[in-house]
PDB file of C-alpha atoms in Angstrom:
ATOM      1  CA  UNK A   1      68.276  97.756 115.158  1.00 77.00           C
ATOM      2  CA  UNK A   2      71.636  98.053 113.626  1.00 85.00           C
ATOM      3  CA  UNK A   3      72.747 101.739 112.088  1.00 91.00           C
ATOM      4  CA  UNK A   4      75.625 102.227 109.527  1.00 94.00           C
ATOM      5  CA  UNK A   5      77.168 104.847 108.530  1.00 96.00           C
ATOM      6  CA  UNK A   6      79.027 105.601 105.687  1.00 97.00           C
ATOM      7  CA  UNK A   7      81.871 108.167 104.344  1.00 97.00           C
ATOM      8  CA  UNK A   8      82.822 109.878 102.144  1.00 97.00           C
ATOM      9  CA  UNK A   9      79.573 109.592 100.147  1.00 96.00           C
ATOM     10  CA  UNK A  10      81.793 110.970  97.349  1.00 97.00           C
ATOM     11  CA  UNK A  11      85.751 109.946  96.366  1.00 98.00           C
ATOM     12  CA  UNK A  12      87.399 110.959  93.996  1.00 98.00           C
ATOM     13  CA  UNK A  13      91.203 110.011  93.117  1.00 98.00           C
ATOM     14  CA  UNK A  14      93.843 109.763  90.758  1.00 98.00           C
ATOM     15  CA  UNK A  15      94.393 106.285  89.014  1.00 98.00           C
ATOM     16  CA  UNK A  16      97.191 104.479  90.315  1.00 97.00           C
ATOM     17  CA  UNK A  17      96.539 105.933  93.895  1.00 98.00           C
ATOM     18  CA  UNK A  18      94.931 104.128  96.883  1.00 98.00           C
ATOM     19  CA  UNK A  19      91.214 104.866  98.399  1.00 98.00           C
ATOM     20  CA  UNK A  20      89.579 104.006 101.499  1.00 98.00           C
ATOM     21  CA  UNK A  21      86.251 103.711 102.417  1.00 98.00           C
ATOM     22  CA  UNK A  22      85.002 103.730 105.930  1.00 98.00           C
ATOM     23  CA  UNK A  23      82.076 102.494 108.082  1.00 98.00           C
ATOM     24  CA  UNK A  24      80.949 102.426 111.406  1.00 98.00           C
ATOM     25  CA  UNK A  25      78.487 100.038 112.869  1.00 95.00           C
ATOM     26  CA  UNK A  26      75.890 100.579 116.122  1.00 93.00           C
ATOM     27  CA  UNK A  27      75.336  97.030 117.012  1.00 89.00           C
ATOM     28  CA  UNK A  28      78.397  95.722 119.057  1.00 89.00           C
ATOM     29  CA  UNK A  29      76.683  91.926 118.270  1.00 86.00           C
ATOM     30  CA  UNK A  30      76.792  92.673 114.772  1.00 88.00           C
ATOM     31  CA  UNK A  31      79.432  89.993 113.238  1.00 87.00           C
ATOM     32  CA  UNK A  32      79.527  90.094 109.811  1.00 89.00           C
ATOM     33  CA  UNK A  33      80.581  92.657 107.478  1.00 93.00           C
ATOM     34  CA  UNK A  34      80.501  92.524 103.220  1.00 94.00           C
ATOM     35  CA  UNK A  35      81.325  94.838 101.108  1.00 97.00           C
ATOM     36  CA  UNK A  36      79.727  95.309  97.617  1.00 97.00           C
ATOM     37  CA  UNK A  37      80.249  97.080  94.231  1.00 97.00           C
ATOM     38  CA  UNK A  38      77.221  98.324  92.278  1.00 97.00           C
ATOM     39  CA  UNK A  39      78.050  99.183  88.783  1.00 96.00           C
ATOM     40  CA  UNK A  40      75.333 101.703  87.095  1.00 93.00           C
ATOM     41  CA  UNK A  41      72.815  99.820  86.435  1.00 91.00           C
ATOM     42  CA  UNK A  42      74.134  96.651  87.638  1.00 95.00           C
ATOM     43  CA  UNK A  43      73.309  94.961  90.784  1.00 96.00           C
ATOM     44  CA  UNK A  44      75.237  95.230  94.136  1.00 95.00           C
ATOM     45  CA  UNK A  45      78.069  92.371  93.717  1.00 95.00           C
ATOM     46  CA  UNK A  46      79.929  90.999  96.587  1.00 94.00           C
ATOM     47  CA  UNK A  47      83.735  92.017  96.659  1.00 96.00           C
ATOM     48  CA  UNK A  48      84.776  91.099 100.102  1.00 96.00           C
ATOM     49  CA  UNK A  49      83.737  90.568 103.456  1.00 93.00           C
ATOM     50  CA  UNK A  50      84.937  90.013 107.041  1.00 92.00           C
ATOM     51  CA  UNK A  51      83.817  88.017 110.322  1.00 88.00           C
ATOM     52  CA  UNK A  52      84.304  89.544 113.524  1.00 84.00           C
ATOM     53  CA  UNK A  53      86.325  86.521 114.572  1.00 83.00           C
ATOM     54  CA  UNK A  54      89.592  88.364 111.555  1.00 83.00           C
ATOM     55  CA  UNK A  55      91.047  92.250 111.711  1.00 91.00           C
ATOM     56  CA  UNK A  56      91.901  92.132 108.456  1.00 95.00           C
ATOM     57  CA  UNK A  57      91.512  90.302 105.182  1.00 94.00           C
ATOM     58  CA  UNK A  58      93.517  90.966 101.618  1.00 96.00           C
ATOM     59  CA  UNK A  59      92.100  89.878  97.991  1.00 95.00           C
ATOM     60  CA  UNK A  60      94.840  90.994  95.217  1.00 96.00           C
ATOM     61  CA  UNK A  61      94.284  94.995  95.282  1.00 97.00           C
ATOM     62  CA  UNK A  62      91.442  95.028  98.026  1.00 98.00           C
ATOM     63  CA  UNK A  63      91.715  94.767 102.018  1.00 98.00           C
ATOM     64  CA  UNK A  64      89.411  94.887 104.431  1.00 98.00           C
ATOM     65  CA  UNK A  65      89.975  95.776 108.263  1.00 97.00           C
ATOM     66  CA  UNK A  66      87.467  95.560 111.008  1.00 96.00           C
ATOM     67  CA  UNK A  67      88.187  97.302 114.856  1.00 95.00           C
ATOM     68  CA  UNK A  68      85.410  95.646 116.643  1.00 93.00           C
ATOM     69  CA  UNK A  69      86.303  97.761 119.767  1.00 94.00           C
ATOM     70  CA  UNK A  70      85.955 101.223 117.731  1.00 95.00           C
ATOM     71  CA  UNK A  71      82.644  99.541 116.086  1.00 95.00           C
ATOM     72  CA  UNK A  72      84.039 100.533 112.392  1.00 96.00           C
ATOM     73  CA  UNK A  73      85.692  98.936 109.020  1.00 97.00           C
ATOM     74  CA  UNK A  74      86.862 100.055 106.507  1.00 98.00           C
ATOM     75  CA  UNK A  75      87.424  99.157 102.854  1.00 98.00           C
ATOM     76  CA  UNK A  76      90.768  99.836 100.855  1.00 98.00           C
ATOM     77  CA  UNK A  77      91.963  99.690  97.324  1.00 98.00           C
ATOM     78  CA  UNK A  78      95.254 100.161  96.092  1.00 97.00           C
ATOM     79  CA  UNK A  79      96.739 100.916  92.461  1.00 98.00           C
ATOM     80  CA  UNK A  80      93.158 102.309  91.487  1.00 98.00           C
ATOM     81  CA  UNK A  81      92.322 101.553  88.157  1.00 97.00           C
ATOM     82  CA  UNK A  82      89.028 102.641  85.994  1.00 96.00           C
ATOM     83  CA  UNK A  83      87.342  99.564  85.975  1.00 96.00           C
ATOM     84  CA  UNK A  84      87.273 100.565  89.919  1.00 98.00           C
ATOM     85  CA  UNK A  85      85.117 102.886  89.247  1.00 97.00           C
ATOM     86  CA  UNK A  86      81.358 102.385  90.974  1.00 97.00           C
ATOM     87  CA  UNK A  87      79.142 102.820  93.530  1.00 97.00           C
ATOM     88  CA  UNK A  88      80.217 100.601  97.196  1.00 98.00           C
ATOM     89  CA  UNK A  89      78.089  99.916  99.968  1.00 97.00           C
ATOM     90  CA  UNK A  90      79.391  98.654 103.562  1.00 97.00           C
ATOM     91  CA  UNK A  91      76.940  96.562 105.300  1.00 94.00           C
ATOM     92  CA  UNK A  92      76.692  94.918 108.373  1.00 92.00           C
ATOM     93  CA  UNK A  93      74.818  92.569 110.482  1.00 85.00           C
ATOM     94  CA  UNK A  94      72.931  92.653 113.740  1.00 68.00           C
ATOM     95  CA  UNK A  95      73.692  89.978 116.817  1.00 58.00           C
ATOM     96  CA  UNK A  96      69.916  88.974 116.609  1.00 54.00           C
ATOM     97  CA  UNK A  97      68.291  90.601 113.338  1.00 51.00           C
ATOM     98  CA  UNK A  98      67.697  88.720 110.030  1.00 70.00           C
ATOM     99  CA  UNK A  99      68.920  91.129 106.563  1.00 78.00           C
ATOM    100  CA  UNK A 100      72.264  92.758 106.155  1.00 85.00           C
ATOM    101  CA  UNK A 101      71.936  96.755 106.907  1.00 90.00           C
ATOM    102  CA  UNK A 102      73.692  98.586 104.507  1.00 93.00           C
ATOM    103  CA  UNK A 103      75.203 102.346 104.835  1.00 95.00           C
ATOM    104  CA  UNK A 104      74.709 104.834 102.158  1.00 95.00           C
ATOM    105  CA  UNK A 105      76.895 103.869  99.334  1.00 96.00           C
ATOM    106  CA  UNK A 106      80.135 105.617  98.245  1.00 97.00           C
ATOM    107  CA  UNK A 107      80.945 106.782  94.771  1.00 97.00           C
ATOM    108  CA  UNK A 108      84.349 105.919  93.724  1.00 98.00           C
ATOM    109  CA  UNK A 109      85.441 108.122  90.695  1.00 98.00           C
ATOM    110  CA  UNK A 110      89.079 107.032  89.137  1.00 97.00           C
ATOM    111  CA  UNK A 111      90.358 109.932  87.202  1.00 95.00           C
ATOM    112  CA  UNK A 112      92.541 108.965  84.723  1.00 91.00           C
TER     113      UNK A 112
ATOM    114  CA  UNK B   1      72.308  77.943  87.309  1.00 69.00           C
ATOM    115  CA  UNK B   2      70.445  81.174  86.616  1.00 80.00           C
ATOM    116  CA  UNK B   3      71.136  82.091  90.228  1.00 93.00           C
ATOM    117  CA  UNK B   4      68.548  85.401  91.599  1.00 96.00           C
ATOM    118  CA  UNK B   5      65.742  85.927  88.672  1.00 97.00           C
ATOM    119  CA  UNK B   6      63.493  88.926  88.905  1.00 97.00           C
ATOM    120  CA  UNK B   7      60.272  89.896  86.447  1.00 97.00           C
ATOM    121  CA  UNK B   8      59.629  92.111  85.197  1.00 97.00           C
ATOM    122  CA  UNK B   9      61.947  94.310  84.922  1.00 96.00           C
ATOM    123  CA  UNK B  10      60.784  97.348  83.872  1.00 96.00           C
ATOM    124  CA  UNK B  11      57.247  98.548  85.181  1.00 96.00           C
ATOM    125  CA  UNK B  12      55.130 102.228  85.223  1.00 97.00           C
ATOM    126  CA  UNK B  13      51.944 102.704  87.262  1.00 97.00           C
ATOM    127  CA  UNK B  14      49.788 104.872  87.691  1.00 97.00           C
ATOM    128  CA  UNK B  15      48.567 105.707  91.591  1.00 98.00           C
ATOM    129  CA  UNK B  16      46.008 103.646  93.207  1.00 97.00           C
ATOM    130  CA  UNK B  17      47.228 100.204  91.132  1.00 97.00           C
ATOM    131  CA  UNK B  18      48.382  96.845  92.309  1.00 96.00           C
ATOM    132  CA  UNK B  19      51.303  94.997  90.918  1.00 96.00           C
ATOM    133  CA  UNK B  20      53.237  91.634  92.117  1.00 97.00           C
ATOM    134  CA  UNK B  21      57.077  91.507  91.770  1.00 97.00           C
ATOM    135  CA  UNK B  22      58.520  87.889  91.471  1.00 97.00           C
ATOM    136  CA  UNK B  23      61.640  86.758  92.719  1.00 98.00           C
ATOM    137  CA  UNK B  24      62.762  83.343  91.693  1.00 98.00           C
ATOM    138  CA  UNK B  25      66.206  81.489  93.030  1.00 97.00           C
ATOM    139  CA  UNK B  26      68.130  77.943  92.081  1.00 95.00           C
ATOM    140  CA  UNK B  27      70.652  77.821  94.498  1.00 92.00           C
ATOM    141  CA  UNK B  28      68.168  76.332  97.327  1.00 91.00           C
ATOM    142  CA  UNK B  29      68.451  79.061 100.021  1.00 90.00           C
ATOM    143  CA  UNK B  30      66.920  79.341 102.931  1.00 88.00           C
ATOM    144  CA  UNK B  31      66.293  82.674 103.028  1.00 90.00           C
ATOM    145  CA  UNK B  32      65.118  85.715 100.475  1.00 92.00           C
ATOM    146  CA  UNK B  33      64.819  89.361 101.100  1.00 94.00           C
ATOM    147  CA  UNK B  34      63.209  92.693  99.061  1.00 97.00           C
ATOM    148  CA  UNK B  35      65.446  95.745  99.127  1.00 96.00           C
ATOM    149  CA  UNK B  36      64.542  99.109  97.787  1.00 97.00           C
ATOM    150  CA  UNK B  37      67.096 101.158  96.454  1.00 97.00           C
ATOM    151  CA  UNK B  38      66.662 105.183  95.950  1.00 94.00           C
ATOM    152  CA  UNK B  39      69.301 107.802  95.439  1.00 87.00           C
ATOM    153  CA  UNK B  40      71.408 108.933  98.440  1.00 83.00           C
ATOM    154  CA  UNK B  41      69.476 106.176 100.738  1.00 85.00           C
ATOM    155  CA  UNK B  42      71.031 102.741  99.825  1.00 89.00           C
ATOM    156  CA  UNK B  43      69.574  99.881 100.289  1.00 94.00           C
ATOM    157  CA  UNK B  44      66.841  99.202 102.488  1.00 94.00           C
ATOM    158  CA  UNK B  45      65.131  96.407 103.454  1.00 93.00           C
ATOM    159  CA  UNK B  46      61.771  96.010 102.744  1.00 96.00           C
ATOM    160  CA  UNK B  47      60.690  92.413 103.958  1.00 96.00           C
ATOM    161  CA  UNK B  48      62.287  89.215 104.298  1.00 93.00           C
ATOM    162  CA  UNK B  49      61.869  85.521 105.000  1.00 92.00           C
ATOM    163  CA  UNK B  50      63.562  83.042 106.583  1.00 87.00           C
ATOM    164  CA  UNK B  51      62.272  79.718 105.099  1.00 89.00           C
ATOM    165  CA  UNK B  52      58.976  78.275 103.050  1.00 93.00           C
ATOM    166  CA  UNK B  53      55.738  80.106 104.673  1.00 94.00           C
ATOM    167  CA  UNK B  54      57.361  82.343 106.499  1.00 93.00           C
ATOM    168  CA  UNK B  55      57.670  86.120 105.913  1.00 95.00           C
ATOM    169  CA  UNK B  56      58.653  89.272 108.286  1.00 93.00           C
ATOM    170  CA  UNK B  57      58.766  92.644 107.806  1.00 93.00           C
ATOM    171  CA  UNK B  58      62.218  94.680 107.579  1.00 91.00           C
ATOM    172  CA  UNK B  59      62.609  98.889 107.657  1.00 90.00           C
ATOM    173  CA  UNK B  60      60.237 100.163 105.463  1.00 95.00           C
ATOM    174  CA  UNK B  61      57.516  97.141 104.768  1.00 96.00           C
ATOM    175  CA  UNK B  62      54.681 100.571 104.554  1.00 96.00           C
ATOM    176  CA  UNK B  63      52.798  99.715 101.254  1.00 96.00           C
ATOM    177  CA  UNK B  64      54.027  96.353 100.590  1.00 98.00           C
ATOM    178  CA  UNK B  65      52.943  92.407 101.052  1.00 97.00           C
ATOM    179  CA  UNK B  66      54.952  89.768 100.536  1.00 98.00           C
ATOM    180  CA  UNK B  67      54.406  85.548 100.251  1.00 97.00           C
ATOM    181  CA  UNK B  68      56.786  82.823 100.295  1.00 97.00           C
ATOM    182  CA  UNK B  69      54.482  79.694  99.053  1.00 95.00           C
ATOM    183  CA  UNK B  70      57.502  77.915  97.387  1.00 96.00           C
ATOM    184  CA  UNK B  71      61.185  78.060  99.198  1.00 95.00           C
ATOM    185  CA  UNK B  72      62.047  79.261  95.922  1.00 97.00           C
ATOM    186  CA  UNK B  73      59.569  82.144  94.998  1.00 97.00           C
ATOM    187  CA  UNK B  74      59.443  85.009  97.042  1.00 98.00           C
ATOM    188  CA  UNK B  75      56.947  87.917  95.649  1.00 98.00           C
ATOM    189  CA  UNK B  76      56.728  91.470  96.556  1.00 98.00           C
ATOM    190  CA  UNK B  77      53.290  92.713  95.958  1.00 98.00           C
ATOM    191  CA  UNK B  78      51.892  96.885  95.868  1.00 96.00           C
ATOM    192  CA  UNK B  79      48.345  96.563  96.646  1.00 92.00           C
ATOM    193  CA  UNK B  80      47.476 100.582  95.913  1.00 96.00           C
ATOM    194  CA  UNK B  81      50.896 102.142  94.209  1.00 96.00           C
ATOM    195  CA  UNK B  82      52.016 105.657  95.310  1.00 97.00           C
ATOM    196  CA  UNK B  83      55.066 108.088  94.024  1.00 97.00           C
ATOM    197  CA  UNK B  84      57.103 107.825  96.987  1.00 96.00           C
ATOM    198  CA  UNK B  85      57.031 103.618  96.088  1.00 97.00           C
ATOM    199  CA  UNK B  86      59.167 104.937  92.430  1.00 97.00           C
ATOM    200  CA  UNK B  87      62.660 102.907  93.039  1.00 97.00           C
ATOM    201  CA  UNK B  88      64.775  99.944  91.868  1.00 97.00           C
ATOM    202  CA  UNK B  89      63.913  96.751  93.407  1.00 98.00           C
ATOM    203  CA  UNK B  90      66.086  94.034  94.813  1.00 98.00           C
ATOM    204  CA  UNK B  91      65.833  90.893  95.251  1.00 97.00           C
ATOM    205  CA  UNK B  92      68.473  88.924  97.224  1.00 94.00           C
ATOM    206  CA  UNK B  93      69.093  85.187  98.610  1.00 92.00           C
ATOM    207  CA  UNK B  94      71.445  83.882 101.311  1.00 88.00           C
ATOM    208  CA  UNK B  95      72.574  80.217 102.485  1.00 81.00           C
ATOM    209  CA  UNK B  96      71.428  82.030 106.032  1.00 67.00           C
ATOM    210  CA  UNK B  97      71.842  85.282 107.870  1.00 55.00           C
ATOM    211  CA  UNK B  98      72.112  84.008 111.558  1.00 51.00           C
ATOM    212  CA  UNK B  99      74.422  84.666 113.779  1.00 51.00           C
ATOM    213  CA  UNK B 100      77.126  81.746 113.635  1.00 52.00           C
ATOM    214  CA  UNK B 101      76.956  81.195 110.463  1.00 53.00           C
ATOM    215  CA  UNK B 102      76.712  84.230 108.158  1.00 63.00           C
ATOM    216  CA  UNK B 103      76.632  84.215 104.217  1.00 75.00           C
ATOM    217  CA  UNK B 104      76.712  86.551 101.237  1.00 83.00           C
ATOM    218  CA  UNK B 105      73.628  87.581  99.466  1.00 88.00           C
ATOM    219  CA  UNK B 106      72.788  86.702  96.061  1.00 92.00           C
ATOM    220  CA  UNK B 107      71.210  89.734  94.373  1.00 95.00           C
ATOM    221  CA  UNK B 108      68.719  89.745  91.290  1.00 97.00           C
ATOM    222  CA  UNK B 109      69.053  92.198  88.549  1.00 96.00           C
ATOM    223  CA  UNK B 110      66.407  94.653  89.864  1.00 97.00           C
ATOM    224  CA  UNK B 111      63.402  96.045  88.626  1.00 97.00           C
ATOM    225  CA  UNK B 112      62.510  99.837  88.025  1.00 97.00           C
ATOM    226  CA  UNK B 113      59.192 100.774  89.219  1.00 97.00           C
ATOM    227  CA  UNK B 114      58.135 103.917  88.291  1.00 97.00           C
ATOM    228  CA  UNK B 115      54.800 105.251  89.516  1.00 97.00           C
ATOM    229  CA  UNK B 116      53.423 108.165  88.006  1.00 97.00           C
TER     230      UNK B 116
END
């Protein structure tokens, strides 16, 4: 089945500067990949995603970029801010499996 | 539109009982999962199903049943609860998860099972 991996499992950085997340995937089938953000206590909330079809996709602060040759994506966010501040999980999708596989989780901390 | 509802969701055991988790969704989609969160391990899939009557088992089904009588219910049941089954559970829906077509999950709110 499909394996992701995710790093840093920690980040920490100074508001106002940029992070990035990154993920690699084991399925080369796999075509869909979604980010989320998990607030504590909250549950996982979709903030982007990308089809293998697109190498990268923008929403206001957040980008996503996929390099479907490498097998990973990654997730960026720029001009941090400390509502940013969570828990994100990459996931990804296997060619012929049913349910998203999701990496570890990475916990962003903004420090003001 | 109340999207993903879960109950309860709070919950302690003690080892050896049984509990059912219902998951209950508006939207009319196709297909419902049960993830298990736990610190350091993400999310993992615990079963899923792909339509009314239809169930399958994801990466760690171990300990759990599930049913899918109505295409809107989906419920997670622990016939004989153990410590290592202490976690958050989540419930999530999707439009559909094959391959052409692929669409965000919905998640629930979660419920924390404790068993002691």
């Amino acid at each position: 089945g499909e394996n992701v991996e995710q790093h840093p499992s920690t980040l920490s950085v100074q508001e106002g500067d940029s992070a990035v997340i990154k993920c690699t995937y084991s399925d080369s089938a796999s075509n869909y990949f979604p980010w989320y953000k998990q607030e504590l206590g909250k549950r996982p909330q979709l903030i982007i995603d990308i089809r293998s079809n697109v190498g990268e996709k923008k929403d206001q602060r957040i980008a996503v970029t996929l390099n479907k040759t490498a097998k990973h994506f990654s997730l960026h966010i720029t001009e941090t801010q400390p509502e940013d501040s969570a828990v994100y999980f990459c996931a990804a999708i296997g060619g012929g499996a049913d349910g998203l596989t999701f990496g570890k989780g990475t916990h962003l901390i903004i420090q003001p | 539109n109340a999207g993903v509802t879960q109950t309860p969701k709070f919950r302690v055991l003690k080892t050896g009982q049984s509990m059912t988790l219902l998951c209950a969704q508006d939207m009319n989609h196709e297909y419902m999962y049960w993830y298990r969160q736990d610190p350091g391990m993400g999310l993992r899939l615990i079963h899923y199903s792909v339509g009314e009557g239809t169930t399958a088992k994801g990466e760690v089904p171990d300990g759990y049943n599930v049913s899918r009588l109505k295409k809107q219910n989906f419920l997670l049941g622990l016939e004989s609860a153990a410590p290592s089954q202490t976690s958050v559970y989540f419930c999530a829906s999707s439009y559909s998860s094959g391959s052409s077509y692929n669409s965000p999950l919905h998640f629930g709110n979660g419920t924390r099972l404790t068993v002691t």
